[in-house]
PDB file of C-alpha atoms in Angstrom:
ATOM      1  CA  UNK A 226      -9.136  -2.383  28.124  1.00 86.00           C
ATOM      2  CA  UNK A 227      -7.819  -4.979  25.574  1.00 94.00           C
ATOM      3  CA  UNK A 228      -5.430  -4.450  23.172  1.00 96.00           C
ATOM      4  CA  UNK A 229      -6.448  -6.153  19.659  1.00 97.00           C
ATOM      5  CA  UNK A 230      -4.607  -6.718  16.384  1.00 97.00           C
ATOM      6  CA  UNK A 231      -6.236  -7.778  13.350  1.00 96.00           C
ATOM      7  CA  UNK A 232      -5.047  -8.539   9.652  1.00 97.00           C
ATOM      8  CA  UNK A 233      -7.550  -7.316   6.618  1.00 98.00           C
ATOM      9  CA  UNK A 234      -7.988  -7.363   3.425  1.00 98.00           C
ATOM     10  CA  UNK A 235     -10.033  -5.301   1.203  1.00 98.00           C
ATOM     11  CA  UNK A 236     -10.904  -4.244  -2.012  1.00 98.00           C
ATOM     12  CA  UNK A 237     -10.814  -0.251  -1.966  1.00 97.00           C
ATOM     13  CA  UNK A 238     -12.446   0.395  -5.366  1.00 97.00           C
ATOM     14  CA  UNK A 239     -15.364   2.149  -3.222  1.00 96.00           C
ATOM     15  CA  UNK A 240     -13.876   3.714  -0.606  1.00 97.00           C
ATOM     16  CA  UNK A 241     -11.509   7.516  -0.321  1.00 96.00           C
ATOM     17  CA  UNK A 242      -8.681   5.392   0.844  1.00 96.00           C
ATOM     18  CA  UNK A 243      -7.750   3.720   4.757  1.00 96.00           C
ATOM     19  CA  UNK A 244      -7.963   7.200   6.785  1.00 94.00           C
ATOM     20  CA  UNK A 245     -11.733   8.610   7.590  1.00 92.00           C
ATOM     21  CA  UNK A 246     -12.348  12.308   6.380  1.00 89.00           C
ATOM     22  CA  UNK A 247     -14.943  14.277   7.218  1.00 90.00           C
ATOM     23  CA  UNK A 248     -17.977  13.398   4.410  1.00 91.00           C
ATOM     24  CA  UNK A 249     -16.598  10.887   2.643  1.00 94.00           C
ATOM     25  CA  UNK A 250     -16.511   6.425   3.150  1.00 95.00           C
ATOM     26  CA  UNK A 251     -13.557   5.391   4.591  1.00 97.00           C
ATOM     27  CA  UNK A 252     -11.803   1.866   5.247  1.00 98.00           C
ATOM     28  CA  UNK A 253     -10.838   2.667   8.729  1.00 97.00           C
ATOM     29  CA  UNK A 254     -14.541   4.604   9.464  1.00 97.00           C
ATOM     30  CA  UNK A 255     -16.321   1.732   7.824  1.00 97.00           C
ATOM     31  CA  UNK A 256     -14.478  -1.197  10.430  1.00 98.00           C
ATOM     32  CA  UNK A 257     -14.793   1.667  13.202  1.00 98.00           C
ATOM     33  CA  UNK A 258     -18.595   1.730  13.212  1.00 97.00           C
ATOM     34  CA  UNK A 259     -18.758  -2.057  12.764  1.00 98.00           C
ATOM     35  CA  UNK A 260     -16.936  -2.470  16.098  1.00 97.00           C
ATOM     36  CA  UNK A 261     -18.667   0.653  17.758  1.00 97.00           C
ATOM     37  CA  UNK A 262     -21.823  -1.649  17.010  1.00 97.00           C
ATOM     38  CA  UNK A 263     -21.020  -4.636  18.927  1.00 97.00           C
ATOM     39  CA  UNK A 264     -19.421  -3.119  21.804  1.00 97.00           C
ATOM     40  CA  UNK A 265     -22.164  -0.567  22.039  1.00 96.00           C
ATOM     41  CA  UNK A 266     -19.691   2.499  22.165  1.00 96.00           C
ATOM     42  CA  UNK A 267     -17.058   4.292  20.184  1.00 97.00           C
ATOM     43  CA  UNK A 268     -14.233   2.123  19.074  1.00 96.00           C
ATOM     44  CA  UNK A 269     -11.178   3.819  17.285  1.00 96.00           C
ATOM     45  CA  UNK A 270      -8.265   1.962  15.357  1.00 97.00           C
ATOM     46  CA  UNK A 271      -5.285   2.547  14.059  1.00 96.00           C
ATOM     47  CA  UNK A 272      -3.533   0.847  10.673  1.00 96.00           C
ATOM     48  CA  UNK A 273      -0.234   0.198   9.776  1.00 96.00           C
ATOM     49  CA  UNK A 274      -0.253   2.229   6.370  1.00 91.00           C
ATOM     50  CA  UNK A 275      -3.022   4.989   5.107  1.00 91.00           C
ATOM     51  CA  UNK A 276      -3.856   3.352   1.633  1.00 94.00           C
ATOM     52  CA  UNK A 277      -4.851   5.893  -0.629  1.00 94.00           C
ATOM     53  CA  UNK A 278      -8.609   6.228  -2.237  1.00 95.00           C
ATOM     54  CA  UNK A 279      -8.646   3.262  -4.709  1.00 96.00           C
ATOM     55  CA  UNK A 280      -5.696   0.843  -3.299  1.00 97.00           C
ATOM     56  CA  UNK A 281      -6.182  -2.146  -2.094  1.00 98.00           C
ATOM     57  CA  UNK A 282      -4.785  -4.131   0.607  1.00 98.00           C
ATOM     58  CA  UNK A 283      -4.106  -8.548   1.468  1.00 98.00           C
ATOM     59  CA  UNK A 284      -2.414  -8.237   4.483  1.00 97.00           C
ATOM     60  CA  UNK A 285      -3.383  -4.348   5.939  1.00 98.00           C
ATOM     61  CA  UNK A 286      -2.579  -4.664  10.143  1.00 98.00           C
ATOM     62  CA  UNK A 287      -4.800  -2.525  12.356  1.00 98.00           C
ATOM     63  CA  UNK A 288      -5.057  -2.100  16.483  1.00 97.00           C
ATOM     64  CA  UNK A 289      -7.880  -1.844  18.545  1.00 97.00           C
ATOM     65  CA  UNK A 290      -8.638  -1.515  22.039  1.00 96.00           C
ATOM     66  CA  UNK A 291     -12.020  -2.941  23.022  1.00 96.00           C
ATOM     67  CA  UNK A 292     -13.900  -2.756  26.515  1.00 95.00           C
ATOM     68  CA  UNK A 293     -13.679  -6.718  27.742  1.00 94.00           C
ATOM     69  CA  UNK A 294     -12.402  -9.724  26.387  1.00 94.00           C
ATOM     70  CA  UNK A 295     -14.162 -11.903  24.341  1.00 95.00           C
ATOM     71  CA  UNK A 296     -13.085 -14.769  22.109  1.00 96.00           C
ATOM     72  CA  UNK A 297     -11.348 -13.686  18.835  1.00 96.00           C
ATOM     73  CA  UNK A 298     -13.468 -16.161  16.332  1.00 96.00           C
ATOM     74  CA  UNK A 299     -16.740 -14.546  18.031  1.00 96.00           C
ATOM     75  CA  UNK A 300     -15.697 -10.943  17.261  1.00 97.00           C
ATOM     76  CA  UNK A 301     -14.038 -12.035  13.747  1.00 97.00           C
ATOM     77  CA  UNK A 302     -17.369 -13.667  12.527  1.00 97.00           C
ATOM     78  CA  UNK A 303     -19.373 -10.339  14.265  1.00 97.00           C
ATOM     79  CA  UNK A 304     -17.571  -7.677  12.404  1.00 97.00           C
ATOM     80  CA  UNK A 305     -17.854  -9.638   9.312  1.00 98.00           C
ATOM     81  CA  UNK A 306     -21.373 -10.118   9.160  1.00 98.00           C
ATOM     82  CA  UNK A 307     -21.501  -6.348   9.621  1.00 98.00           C
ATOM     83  CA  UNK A 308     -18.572  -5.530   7.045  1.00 97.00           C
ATOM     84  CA  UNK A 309     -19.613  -4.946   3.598  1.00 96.00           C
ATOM     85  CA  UNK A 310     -18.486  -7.979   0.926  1.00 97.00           C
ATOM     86  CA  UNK A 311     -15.488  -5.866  -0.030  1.00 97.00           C
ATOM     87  CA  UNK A 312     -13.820  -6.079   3.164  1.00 98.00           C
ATOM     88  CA  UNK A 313     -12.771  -8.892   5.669  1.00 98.00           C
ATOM     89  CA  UNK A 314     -11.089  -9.468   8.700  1.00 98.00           C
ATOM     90  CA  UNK A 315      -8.537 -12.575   7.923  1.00 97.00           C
ATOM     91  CA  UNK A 316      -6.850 -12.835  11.571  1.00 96.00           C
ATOM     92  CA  UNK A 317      -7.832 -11.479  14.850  1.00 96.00           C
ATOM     93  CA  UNK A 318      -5.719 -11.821  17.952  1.00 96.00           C
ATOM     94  CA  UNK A 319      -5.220 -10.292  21.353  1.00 96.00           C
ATOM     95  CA  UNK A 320      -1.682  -7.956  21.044  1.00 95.00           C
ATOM     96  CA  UNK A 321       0.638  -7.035  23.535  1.00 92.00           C
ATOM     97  CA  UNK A 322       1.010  -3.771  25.040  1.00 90.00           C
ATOM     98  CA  UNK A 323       3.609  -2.549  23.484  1.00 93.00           C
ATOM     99  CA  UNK A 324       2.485  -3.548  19.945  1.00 95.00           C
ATOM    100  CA  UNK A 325       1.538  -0.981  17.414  1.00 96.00           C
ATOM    101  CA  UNK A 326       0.606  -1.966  13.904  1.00 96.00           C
ATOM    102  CA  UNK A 327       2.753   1.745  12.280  1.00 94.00           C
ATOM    103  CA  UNK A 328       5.831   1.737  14.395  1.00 94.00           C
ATOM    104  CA  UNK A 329       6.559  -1.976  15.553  1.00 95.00           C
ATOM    105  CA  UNK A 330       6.705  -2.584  11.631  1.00 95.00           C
ATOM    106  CA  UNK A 331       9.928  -3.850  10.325  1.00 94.00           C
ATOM    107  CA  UNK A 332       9.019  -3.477   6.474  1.00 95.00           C
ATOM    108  CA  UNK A 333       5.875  -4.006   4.128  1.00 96.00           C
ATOM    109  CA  UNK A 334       5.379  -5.124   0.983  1.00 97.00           C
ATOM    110  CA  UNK A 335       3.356  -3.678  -2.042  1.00 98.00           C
ATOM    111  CA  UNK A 336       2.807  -5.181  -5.273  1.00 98.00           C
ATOM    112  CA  UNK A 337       1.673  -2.987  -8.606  1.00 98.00           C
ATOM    113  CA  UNK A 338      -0.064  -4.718 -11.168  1.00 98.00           C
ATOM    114  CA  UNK A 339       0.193  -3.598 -14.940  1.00 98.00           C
ATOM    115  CA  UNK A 340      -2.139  -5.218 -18.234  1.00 97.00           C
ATOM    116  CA  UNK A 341      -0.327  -4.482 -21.085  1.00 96.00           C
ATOM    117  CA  UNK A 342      -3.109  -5.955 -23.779  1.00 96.00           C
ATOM    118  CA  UNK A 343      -4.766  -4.068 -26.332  1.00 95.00           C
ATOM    119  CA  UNK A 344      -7.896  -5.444 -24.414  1.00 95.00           C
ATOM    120  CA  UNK A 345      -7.955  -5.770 -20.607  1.00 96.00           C
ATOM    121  CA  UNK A 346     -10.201  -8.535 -18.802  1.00 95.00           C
ATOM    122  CA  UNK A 347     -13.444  -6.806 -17.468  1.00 96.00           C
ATOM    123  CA  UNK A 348     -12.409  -8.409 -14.264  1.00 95.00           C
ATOM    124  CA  UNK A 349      -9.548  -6.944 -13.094  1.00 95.00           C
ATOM    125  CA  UNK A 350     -10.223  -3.260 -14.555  1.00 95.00           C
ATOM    126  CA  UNK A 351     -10.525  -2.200 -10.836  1.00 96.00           C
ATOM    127  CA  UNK A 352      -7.283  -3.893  -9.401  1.00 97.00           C
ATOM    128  CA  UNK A 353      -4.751  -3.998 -12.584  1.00 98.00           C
ATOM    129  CA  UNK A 354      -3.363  -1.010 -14.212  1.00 98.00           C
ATOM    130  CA  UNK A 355      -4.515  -0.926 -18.282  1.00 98.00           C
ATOM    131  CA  UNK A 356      -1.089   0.124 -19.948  1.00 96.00           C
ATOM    132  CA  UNK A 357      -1.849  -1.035 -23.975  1.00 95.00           C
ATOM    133  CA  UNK A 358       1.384   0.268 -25.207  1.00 92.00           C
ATOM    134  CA  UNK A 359       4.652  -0.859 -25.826  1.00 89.00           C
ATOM    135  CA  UNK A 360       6.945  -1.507 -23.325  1.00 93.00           C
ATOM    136  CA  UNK A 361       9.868  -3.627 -22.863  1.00 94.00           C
ATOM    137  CA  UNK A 362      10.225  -5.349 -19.665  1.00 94.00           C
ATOM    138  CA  UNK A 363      14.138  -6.120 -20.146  1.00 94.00           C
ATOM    139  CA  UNK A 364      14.876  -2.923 -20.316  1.00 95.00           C
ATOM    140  CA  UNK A 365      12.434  -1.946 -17.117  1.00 96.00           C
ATOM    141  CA  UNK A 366      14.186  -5.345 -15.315  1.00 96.00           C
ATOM    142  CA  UNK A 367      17.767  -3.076 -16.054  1.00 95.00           C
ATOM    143  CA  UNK A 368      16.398   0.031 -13.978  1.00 96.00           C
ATOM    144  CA  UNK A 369      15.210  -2.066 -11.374  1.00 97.00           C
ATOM    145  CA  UNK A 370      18.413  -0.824  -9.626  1.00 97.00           C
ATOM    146  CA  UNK A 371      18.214   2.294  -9.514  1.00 96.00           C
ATOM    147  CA  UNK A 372      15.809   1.757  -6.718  1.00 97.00           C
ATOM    148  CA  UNK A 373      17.795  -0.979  -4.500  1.00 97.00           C
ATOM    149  CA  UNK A 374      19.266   0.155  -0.893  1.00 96.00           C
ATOM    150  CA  UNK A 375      19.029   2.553   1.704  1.00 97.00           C
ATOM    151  CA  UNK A 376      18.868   6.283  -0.254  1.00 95.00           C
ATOM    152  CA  UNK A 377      16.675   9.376  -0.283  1.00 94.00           C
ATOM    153  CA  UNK A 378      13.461   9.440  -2.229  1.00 94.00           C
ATOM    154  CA  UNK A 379      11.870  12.518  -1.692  1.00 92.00           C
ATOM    155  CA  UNK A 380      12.101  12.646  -5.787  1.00 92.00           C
ATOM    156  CA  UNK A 381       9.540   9.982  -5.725  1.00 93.00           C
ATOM    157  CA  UNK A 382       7.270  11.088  -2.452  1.00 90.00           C
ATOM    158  CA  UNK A 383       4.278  13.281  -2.415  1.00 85.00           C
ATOM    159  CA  UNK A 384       4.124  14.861   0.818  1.00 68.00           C
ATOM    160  CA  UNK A 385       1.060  16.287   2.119  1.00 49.00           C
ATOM    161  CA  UNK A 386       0.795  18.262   5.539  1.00 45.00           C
ATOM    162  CA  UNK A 387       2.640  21.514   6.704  1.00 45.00           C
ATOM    163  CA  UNK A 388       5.571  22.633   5.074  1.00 48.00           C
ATOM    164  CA  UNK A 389       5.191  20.259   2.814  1.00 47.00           C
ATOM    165  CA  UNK A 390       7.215  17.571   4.195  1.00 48.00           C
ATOM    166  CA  UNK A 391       7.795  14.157   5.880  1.00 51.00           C
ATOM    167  CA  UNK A 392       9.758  12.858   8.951  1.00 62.00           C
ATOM    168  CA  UNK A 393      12.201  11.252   7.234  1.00 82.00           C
ATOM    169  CA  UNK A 394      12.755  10.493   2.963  1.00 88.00           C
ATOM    170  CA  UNK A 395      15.543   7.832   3.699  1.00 93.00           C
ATOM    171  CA  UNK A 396      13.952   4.331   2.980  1.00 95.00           C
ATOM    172  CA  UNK A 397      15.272   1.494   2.044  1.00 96.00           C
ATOM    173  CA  UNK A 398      13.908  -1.120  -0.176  1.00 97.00           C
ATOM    174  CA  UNK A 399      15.386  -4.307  -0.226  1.00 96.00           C
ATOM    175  CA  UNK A 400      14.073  -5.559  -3.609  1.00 96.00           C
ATOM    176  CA  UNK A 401      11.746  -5.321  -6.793  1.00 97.00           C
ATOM    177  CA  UNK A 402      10.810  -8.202  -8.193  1.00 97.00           C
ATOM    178  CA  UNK A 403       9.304  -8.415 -11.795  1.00 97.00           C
ATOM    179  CA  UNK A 404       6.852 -11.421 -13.244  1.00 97.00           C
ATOM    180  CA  UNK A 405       5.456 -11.820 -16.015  1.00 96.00           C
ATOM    181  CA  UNK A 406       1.925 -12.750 -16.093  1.00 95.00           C
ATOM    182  CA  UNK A 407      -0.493 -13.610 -18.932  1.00 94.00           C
ATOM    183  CA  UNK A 408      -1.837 -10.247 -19.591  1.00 95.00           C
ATOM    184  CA  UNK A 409       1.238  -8.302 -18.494  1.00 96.00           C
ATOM    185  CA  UNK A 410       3.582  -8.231 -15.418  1.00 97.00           C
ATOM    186  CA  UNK A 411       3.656  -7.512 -12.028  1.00 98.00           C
ATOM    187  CA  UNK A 412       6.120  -5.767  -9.475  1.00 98.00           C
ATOM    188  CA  UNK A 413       6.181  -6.306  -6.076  1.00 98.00           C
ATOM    189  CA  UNK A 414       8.378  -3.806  -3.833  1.00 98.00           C
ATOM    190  CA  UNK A 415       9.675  -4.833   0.018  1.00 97.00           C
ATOM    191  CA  UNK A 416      11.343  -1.999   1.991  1.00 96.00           C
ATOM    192  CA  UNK A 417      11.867  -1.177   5.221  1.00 94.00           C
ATOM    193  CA  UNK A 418       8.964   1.725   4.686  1.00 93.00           C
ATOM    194  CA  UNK A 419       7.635   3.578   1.934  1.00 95.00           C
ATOM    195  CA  UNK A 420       7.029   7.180   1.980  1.00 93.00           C
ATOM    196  CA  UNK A 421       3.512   8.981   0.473  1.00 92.00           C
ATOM    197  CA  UNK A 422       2.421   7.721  -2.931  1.00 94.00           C
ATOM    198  CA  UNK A 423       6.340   6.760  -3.407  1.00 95.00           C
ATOM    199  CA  UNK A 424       5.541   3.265  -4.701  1.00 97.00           C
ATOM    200  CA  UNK A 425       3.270   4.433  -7.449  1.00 96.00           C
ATOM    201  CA  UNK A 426       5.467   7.422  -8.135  1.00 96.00           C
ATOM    202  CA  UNK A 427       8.510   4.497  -8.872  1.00 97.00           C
ATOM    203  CA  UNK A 428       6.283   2.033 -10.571  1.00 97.00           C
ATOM    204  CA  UNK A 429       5.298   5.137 -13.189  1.00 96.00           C
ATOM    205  CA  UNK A 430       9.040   5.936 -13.751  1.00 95.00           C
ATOM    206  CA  UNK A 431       9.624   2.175 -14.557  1.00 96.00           C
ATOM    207  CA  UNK A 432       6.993   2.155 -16.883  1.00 96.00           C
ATOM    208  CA  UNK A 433       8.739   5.558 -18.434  1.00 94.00           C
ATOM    209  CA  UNK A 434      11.737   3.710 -18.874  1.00 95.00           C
ATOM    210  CA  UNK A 435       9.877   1.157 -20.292  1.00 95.00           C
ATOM    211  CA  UNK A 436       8.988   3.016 -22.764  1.00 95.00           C
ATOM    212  CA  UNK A 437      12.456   4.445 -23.667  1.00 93.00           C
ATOM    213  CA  UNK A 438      11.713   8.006 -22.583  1.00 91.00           C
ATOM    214  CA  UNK A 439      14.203   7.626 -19.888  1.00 90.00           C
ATOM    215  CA  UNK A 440      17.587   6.752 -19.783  1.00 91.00           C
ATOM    216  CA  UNK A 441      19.635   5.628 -16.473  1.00 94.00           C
ATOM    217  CA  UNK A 442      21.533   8.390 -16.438  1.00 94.00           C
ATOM    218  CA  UNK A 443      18.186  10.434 -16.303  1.00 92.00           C
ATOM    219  CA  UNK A 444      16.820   7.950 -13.726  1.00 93.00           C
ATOM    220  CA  UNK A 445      19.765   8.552 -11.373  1.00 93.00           C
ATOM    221  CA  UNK A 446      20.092  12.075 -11.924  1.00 92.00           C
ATOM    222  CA  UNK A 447      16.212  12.491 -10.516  1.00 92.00           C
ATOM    223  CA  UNK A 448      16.781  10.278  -7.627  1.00 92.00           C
ATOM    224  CA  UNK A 449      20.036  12.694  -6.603  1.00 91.00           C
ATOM    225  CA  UNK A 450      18.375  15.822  -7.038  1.00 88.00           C
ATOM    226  CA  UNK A 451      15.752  15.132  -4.220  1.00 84.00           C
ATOM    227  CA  UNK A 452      13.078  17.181  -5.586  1.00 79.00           C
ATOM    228  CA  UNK A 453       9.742  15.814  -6.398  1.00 76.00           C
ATOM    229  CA  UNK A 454       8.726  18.732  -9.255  1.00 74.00           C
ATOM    230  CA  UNK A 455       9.372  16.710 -11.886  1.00 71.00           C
ATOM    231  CA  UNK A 456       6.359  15.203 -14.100  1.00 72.00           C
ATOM    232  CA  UNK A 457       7.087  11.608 -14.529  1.00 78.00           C
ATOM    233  CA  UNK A 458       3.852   9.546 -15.048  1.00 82.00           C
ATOM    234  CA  UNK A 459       2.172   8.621 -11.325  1.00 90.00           C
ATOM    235  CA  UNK A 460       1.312   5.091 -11.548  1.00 95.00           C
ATOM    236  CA  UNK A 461      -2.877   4.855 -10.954  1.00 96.00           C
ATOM    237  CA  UNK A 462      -4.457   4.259  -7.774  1.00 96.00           C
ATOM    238  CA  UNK A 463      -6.208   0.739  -8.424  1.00 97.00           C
ATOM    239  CA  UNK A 464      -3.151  -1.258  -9.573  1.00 98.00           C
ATOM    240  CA  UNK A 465      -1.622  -0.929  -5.882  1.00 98.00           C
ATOM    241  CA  UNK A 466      -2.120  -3.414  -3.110  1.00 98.00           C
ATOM    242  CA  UNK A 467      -0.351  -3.528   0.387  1.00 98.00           C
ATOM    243  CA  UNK A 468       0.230  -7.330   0.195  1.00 97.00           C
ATOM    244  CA  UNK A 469       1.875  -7.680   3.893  1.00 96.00           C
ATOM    245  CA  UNK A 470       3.252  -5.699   6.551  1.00 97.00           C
ATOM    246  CA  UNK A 471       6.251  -7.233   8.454  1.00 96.00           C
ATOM    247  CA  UNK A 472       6.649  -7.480  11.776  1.00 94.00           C
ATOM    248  CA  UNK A 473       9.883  -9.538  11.748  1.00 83.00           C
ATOM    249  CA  UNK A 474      12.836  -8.585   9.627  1.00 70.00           C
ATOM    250  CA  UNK A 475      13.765 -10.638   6.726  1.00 64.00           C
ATOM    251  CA  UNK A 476      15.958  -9.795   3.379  1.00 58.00           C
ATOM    252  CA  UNK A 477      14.084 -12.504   1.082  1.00 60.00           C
ATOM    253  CA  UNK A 478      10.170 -12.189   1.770  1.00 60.00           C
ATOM    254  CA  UNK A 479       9.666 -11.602  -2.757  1.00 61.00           C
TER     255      UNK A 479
END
């Protein structure tokens, strides 16, 4: 067998997130069958992140292992002539044995795009975030730290599974970065790892603050309790993307 690694990027609008599930169109089921096809037998992969249903993805990284070797521009153009318009393989490469695309990760970054207009550009309704209210970025720019260094998030994880936890809630993330763009402003997150849902669950308690119904105090005083009952606003599915996964570290990738 040969051990492959490819880089994709897709547009998730259609599909129940990366993961397949029994009855429903999956990122990871959809690439599956394409490479089941050409090989002529089952091909499973695995990704570096399980993007939710509606998230998008630049740079997602997924393993395969495939029966013989052929040339990587053959297989790239073959699984994207059977890939539907809304996804495409961007890089495919042979990997070494002990890669994996989850656990030889060093970090990953996600950005979360907002459109703070009255109106919001037909075009980007699936991928941006409509927010038409007031909010002042200064102020969100101030919380921004809140969020910086190694700590404990489970106040801003969903966990899913038994017992209704995860292996580990210590991340750290390195840095948020805010910019301004013409129909609102986008942040872009780059830890080490991010636990379930956590980046969307930070991005809506920004936007809070934004809006002045939190104060720093209250911010920190959520983070330190570790308990994700709260009801801060959860940050919508389709403004997500997994822009990169990194496989090297680096303190200055935003």
């Amino acid at each position: 067998m040969f051990k492959i690694r490819f880089t994709i990027t897709y547009d998730g609008t259609a599909y129940f997130g990366w993961q397949k599930q029994p009855h429903q169109i999956s990122i990871q089921e959809t690439i599956e069958n394409a490479l089941s096809k050409i090989f002529n037998q089952k091909i499973s992969i695995c990704g570096a992140g399980r993007t939710d249903r509606g998230v998008h993805a630049k740079g997602q990284v997924a393993m395969a292992s495939i029966p013989y070797e052929v040339t990587t521009t053959s297989l790239q153009k073959s699984l994207n002539s059977l890939l539907a318009s809304d996804i495409r393989i961007l890089d495919l490469e042979y990997a070494d044995d002990d890669f994996h695309p989850r656990y030889s990760a060093k970090g990953k970054i996600y950005s979360y795009s907002i459109c703070t207009k009255s109106l919001q550009d037909p075009f980007t309704r699936f991928t941006t975030y409509h927010h038409p209210y007031p909010l002042d970025i200064n102020l969100i720019k101030q919380a921004i730290p809140v969020f910086i260094g190694t700590k404990d998030f489970t106040s801003f994880a969903n966990y899913v599974g038994k017992n209704n936890t995860a292996p580990s809630s210590i991340k750290t993330i390195y840095e948020i970065d805010l910019k301004k763009t013409d129909s609102g402003f986008i942040l872009t997150f780059h830890g080490d790892g991010f636990l379930y849902k956590m980046v969307r669950n930070i991005a809506g308690a920004l936007i809070s603050f934004g809006e002045r119904r939190l104060t720093i105090n209250e911010l920190k005083a959520i983070l330190q309790k570790k308990d994700n009952k709260h009801k801060l606003l959860q940050a919508p599915a389709h403004g997500l993307c997994l822009e990169l996964v990194l496989y090297e570290r680096s303190l200055s990738l935003i």
